[in-house]
Each structure stands twice: as C-alpha cells, then as structure tokens.
GROMACS .gro file of C-alpha atoms in nm:
model
  252
    1MET     CA    1   8.189  13.230  11.574
    2LYS     CA    2   8.544  13.277  11.458
    3PHE     CA    3   8.764  13.375  11.750
    4HIS     CA    4   9.067  13.579  11.650
    5HIS     CA    5   9.257  13.488  11.967
    6LYS     CA    6   9.596  13.648  11.898
    7LEU     CA    7   9.439  13.975  11.789
    8LEU     CA    8   9.206  13.978  12.087
    9LEU     CA    9   9.490  13.902  12.325
   10THR     CA   10   9.682  14.194  12.174
   11CYS     CA   11   9.383  14.419  12.242
   12ILE     CA   12   9.364  14.305  12.601
   13MET     CA   13   9.733  14.330  12.674
   14SER     CA   14   9.751  14.678  12.523
   15GLY     CA   15   9.559  14.811  12.822
   16ALA     CA   16   9.322  14.986  12.582
   17LEU     CA   17   9.004  14.827  12.710
   18PRO     CA   18   8.727  15.079  12.774
   19LEU     CA   19   8.565  15.148  13.105
   20VAL     CA   20   8.191  15.169  13.050
   21PRO     CA   21   8.025  15.395  13.311
   22LEU     CA   22   7.763  15.262  13.550
   23SER     CA   23   7.414  15.308  13.415
   24ALA     CA   24   7.132  15.437  13.631
   25GLY     CA   25   6.998  15.155  13.843
   26ALA     CA   26   7.292  14.925  13.778
   27GLN     CA   27   7.308  14.652  14.042
   28GLY     CA   28   7.682  14.585  14.043
   29ALA     CA   29   7.762  14.724  14.388
   30VAL     CA   30   7.815  14.482  14.674
   31ALA     CA   31   7.800  14.538  15.050
   32SER     CA   32   8.133  14.365  15.115
   33PRO     CA   33   8.459  14.304  14.930
   34ALA     CA   34   8.404  14.134  14.595
   35VAL     CA   35   8.540  13.785  14.540
   36ILE     CA   36   8.713  13.657  14.228
   37ALA     CA   37   8.701  13.278  14.212
   38LYS     CA   38   8.820  13.007  13.977
   39ALA     CA   39   8.560  12.796  13.796
   40THR     CA   40   8.585  12.504  13.557
   41SER     CA   41   8.358  12.374  13.286
   42PRO     CA   42   8.377  12.093  13.031
   43ASP     CA   43   8.317  12.357  12.764
   44ALA     CA   44   8.588  12.614  12.840
   45GLU     CA   45   8.925  12.680  12.994
   46PRO     CA   46   8.926  12.753  13.368
   47PHE     CA   47   8.764  13.095  13.403
   48ILE     CA   48   8.675  13.347  13.671
   49THR     CA   49   8.347  13.408  13.851
   50ASP     CA   50   8.225  13.612  14.143
   51GLY     CA   51   8.194  13.459  14.488
   52GLU     CA   52   7.850  13.320  14.404
   53GLY     CA   53   7.968  13.143  14.091
   54ARG     CA   54   7.832  13.400  13.846
   55THR     CA   55   8.046  13.426  13.534
   56LEU     CA   56   8.247  13.745  13.485
   57TYR     CA   57   8.313  13.895  13.143
   58THR     CA   58   8.524  14.167  12.987
   59LEU     CA   59   8.465  14.389  12.686
   60ALA     CA   60   8.708  14.353  12.396
   61GLY     CA   61   8.679  14.398  12.022
   62ALA     CA   62   8.745  14.067  11.849
   63ASP     CA   63   8.789  14.245  11.516
   64GLY     CA   64   9.042  14.496  11.648
   65GLY     CA   65   8.797  14.781  11.592
   66ASP     CA   66   8.671  15.045  11.830
   67LYS     CA   67   8.621  14.859  12.159
   68ALA     CA   68   8.414  15.148  12.292
   69ALA     CA   69   8.147  15.077  12.029
   70CYS     CA   70   7.924  14.917  12.291
   71ASP     CA   71   7.674  15.202  12.323
   72ALA     CA   72   7.401  15.253  12.582
   73ASP     CA   73   7.172  15.005  12.409
   74CYS     CA   74   7.452  14.748  12.395
   75MET     CA   75   7.533  14.808  12.764
   76LYS     CA   76   7.181  14.761  12.896
   77ASP     CA   77   7.241  14.391  12.968
   78TRP     CA   78   7.577  14.437  13.140
   79THR     CA   79   7.652  14.539  13.498
   80PRO     CA   80   7.998  14.648  13.613
   81TYR     CA   81   8.124  14.425  13.893
   82VAL     CA   82   8.221  14.652  14.181
   83SER     CA   83   8.365  14.604  14.526
   84ASP     CA   84   8.338  14.764  14.867
   85GLY     CA   85   8.699  14.728  14.979
   86ARG     CA   86   8.987  14.530  14.840
   87PRO     CA   87   8.862  14.231  14.634
   88LEU     CA   88   8.942  13.882  14.758
   89ALA     CA   89   9.094  13.594  14.560
   90LYS     CA   90   8.970  13.234  14.570
   91MET     CA   91   9.197  12.990  14.385
   92VAL     CA   92   9.328  13.263  14.155
   93LEU     CA   93   9.638  13.480  14.178
   94PRO     CA   94   9.568  13.784  14.401
   95GLY     CA   95   9.814  13.991  14.202
   96MET     CA   96   9.584  13.971  13.900
   97ILE     CA   97   9.304  14.152  14.086
   98SER     CA   98   9.266  14.526  14.126
   99THR     CA   99   9.002  14.798  14.099
  100VAL     CA  100   8.952  15.116  13.900
  101ASP     CA  101   8.727  15.411  13.977
  102ASN     CA  102   8.403  15.408  13.776
  103ASP     CA  103   8.163  15.693  13.856
  104GLY     CA  104   8.267  15.694  14.221
  105VAL     CA  105   8.260  15.317  14.279
  106GLN     CA  106   8.543  15.068  14.252
  107GLN     CA  107   8.500  14.839  13.952
  108VAL     CA  108   8.695  14.515  13.981
  109THR     CA  109   8.959  14.441  13.719
  110TYR     CA  110   9.148  14.120  13.644
  111ARG     CA  111   9.484  14.164  13.477
  112GLU     CA  112   9.366  14.519  13.408
  113ASN     CA  113   9.047  14.402  13.233
  114PRO     CA  114   8.731  14.567  13.378
  115LEU     CA  115   8.483  14.296  13.478
  116TYR     CA  116   8.108  14.277  13.419
  117LEU     CA  117   7.813  14.053  13.497
  118PHE     CA  118   7.571  13.960  13.218
  119ASN     CA  119   7.206  14.013  13.307
  120GLY     CA  120   7.113  13.725  13.077
  121ASP     CA  121   7.284  13.474  13.308
  122SER     CA  122   7.014  13.353  13.544
  123LYS     CA  123   7.218  13.130  13.775
  124ALA     CA  124   7.569  13.033  13.877
  125GLY     CA  125   7.753  12.856  13.598
  126ASP     CA  126   7.562  13.021  13.314
  127THR     CA  127   7.787  13.152  13.034
  128SER     CA  128   7.536  13.291  12.788
  129GLY     CA  129   7.725  13.620  12.764
  130GLN     CA  130   8.020  13.454  12.592
  131GLY     CA  131   8.083  13.612  12.250
  132VAL     CA  132   7.785  13.849  12.260
  133ASN     CA  133   7.817  14.106  11.981
  134ASP     CA  134   8.170  13.974  11.922
  135MET     CA  135   8.267  14.205  12.210
  136TRP     CA  136   8.207  14.021  12.536
  137TYR     CA  137   8.415  13.729  12.658
  138MET     CA  138   8.461  13.524  12.970
  139VAL     CA  139   8.802  13.573  13.131
  140SER     CA  140   9.039  13.283  13.188
  141VAL     CA  141   9.235  13.247  13.511
  142LEU     CA  142   9.535  13.365  13.307
  143GLY     CA  143   9.359  13.695  13.239
  144GLU     CA  144   9.287  13.620  12.873
  145PRO     CA  145   8.961  13.544  12.691
  146ALA     CA  146   8.850  13.198  12.804
  147LEU     CA  147   8.856  12.992  12.488
  148PRO     CA  148   8.599  12.727  12.410
  149ILE     CA  149   8.728  12.373  12.442
  150ALA     CA  150   8.906  12.307  12.116
  151GLU     CA  151   9.132  12.015  12.045
  152VAL     CA  152   9.471  12.089  11.897
  153ALA     CA  153   9.486  12.006  11.528
  154ASP     CA  154   9.574  11.649  11.442
  155ALA     CA  155   9.942  11.593  11.518
  156GLY     CA  156   9.950  11.242  11.381
  157PRO     CA  157  10.007  10.922  11.578
  158VAL     CA  158  10.159  10.907  11.924
  159ARG     CA  159  10.516  10.800  11.850
  160PRO     CA  160  10.712  10.584  12.099
  161GLU     CA  161  11.023  10.803  12.076
  162VAL     CA  162  10.819  11.111  12.165
  163MET     CA  163  10.668  10.931  12.465
  164ILE     CA  164  11.018  10.837  12.585
  165HIS     CA  165  11.135  11.196  12.547
  166GLY     CA  166  10.824  11.322  12.721
  167GLN     CA  167  10.875  11.082  13.011
  168GLU     CA  168  11.228  11.217  13.056
  169VAL     CA  169  11.107  11.578  13.059
  170TYR     CA  170  10.824  11.488  13.296
  171ALA     CA  171  11.058  11.310  13.540
  172THR     CA  172  11.291  11.608  13.568
  173THR     CA  173  11.035  11.889  13.549
  174CYS     CA  174  10.689  11.774  13.658
  175ALA     CA  175  10.701  11.457  13.866
  176GLN     CA  176  10.790  11.629  14.193
  177CYS     CA  177  10.456  11.811  14.194
  178HIS     CA  178  10.229  11.580  13.994
  179GLY     CA  179  10.369  11.245  14.108
  180ALA     CA  180  10.589  10.996  13.925
  181GLN     CA  181  10.277  10.814  13.804
  182GLY     CA  182  10.056  11.118  13.768
  183GLN     CA  183   9.895  11.041  14.102
  184GLY     CA  184   9.921  11.400  14.223
  185ALA     CA  185  10.122  11.549  14.507
  186PHE     CA  186  10.155  11.924  14.544
  187GLY     CA  187  10.013  11.953  14.193
  188THR     CA  188   9.700  11.824  14.021
  189LYS     CA  189   9.641  11.452  13.980
  190LEU     CA  190   9.692  11.378  13.609
  191GLU     CA  191   9.587  11.015  13.614
  192GLY     CA  192   9.254  10.983  13.435
  193PHE     CA  193   9.229  11.361  13.409
  194GLU     CA  194   8.967  11.444  13.146
  195ARG     CA  195   9.071  11.808  13.111
  196LEU     CA  196   9.389  11.690  12.939
  197ALA     CA  197   9.165  11.635  12.637
  198ASN     CA  198   9.186  12.011  12.579
  199GLY     CA  199   9.530  12.011  12.420
  200THR     CA  200   9.534  12.383  12.354
  201SER     CA  201   9.463  12.467  12.717
  202LEU     CA  202   9.724  12.217  12.838
  203VAL     CA  203   9.996  12.358  12.613
  204ARG     CA  204   9.923  12.714  12.721
  205THR     CA  205   9.919  12.613  13.087
  206VAL     CA  206  10.263  12.453  13.051
  207LEU     CA  207  10.394  12.758  12.867
  208LEU     CA  208  10.240  13.028  13.089
  209GLY     CA  209  10.189  12.856  13.424
  210LEU     CA  210   9.874  12.850  13.636
  211ASN     CA  211   9.816  12.924  14.004
  212SER     CA  212  10.119  12.770  14.183
  213MET     CA  213  10.252  12.605  13.868
  214PRO     CA  214  10.542  12.804  13.721
  215ALA     CA  215  10.562  12.902  13.355
  216LEU     CA  216  10.780  12.650  13.173
  217GLY     CA  217  10.782  12.830  12.840
  218PRO     CA  218  11.107  13.012  12.918
  219VAL     CA  219  11.292  12.690  13.011
  220LEU     CA  220  11.148  12.429  12.773
  221ASP     CA  221  11.173  12.444  12.394
  222ASP     CA  222  10.887  12.356  12.160
  223GLU     CA  223  10.996  11.993  12.120
  224GLN     CA  224  11.018  11.942  12.496
  225VAL     CA  225  10.675  12.096  12.557
  226ALA     CA  226  10.525  11.887  12.276
  227ALA     CA  227  10.685  11.572  12.418
  228VAL     CA  228  10.579  11.623  12.778
  229THR     CA  229  10.223  11.721  12.688
  230THR     CA  230  10.198  11.422  12.456
  231TYR     CA  231  10.327  11.203  12.739
  232VAL     CA  232  10.078  11.317  13.004
  233ARG     CA  233   9.791  11.308  12.752
  234ASN     CA  234   9.865  10.942  12.681
  235SER     CA  235   9.971  10.795  13.016
  236TRP     CA  236   9.794  10.663  13.329
  237GLY     CA  237   9.466  10.587  13.153
  238ASN     CA  238   9.467  10.902  12.939
  239GLU     CA  239   9.431  10.859  12.562
  240PHE     CA  240   9.405  11.205  12.410
  241GLY     CA  241   9.651  11.205  12.118
  242ALA     CA  242   9.975  11.375  12.027
  243VAL     CA  243  10.089  11.737  12.037
  244SER     CA  244  10.339  11.863  11.780
  245PRO     CA  245  10.618  12.122  11.819
  246GLU     CA  246  10.440  12.329  11.554
  247GLN     CA  247  10.129  12.346  11.770
  248VAL     CA  248  10.339  12.457  12.067
  249GLU     CA  249  10.505  12.727  11.859
  250ALA     CA  250  10.164  12.855  11.752
  251ALA     CA  251  10.050  12.871  12.115
  252ARG     CA  252  10.345  13.078  12.239
   0.00000   0.00000   0.00000
C-alpha cells in the first residue's frame, strides 16, 4: 500500500476529520475514564492504544478525497472510543488528549483526531485495522498516522567527518539526557537500541520531539540533524547506516 504521508498529514492537521456517529449497539462506552497509552512494536512507530493495549485508529483519506466516504457498511467494523470523564494519559502527552460530543457520549480524540477501535482486532497488540480501505490508520504518539517501519533511503557510507560532527552535536545537545556513552540518564538508553534502525522515525523524533524530549528541529539545521542521527545510529554497538541532510529536509 502506498502511503501518501505528507498529504495524509495535511488532512489530519486541517482539522477536517469526520466524526462518525455511534451505531446502534456500538460497544465503545466505558464505565470509567478512558486511558490513552503508548505502545511500541518492531513493525511501526510508537503508537497509541487504550488502557488494555487495544490499538486505536483514526479515519483519514489517504487520497485526499472525501474522508466522510466511510458509509454505514464501512463503519460496521469500527467502534468509537468513548470516555466517562476526562481521559487519562499513560506515557503520552496529556495535552494531546481531549473529547468531542458524539450522539450524547464523549468520544476521545488525540491531537483532534477522533479515535476508534477495530472490531477485527481480537487481542491487545493486534493492528489489523491499519490501512483498511485506505482510510483507517493507527495514530502515532505524535498524533500523526503511525508509519510502518521503513528505513531511510540509502545515504551512502558512514563518513568519519560526519561522525565527528555528530559527536559534537550529541555532546552539546543530547548527552545530558541520554548519557555521554548512550547509557541513558533522564532520556532513553541508546546503547544497543534496536529502534534506531528506523531512521525515518528517529529523524522525525529529533525534529518534532517526543514525550519529555524537546523538538530540536527549530534549533538544529539539516546537516546537524543528519550528523547526530548518523552518530547515534552507528555508536555504542549500533550499526544502522548513515542519514543525509536531504533525508532530514524531506522529513521536516
């Protein structure tokens, strides 16, 4: 499936996502405040689930067409995720979470995206709703469609001068939280960290921030981001290849 990420992100950020009414017999209501939690998978960026680990999705037209085209037949497998009281956050930013009235119940939203459960997911961790009808997508912890793991395009060999530059950027910008040797401190341990293999996700995390990590896109240029991501991807037992400034520019 071809994922038109920039176009889809534009759709989401426009605030034009539809609110599909509750169908008769929908089982989305809960007896206590809903929970939005962070989940990880080797196959996707960090994404959000409910408090029981069930994957949450949002409706968005990948082709830029009418996002309300999911009719009653299309909606039969989807249940709005609703909350009794203010939703709770678990390892995600509380400010991303809100609710909107949907037929008299409060449907949970994440970065203004209405959230749904997929009836085809039978247990926690299932993600079979991803990409259904080119309309339904998991939601990343950044409030965007959670992209499948995809390596950045080949940026060529890891050059020594880039590693030196990246080490300098890391020492002044990252080491205080992640440790001088990637051993972790206030931030994630980067030594032997397999998720660094997802270069696209790493670049976007550096640019946009994540949880307590600030967005560095406004303070680092493309060459600096490319250098520091190349450095952490190829230090402390990591061997995941280079990132180029062009790839950073494309991710902004």
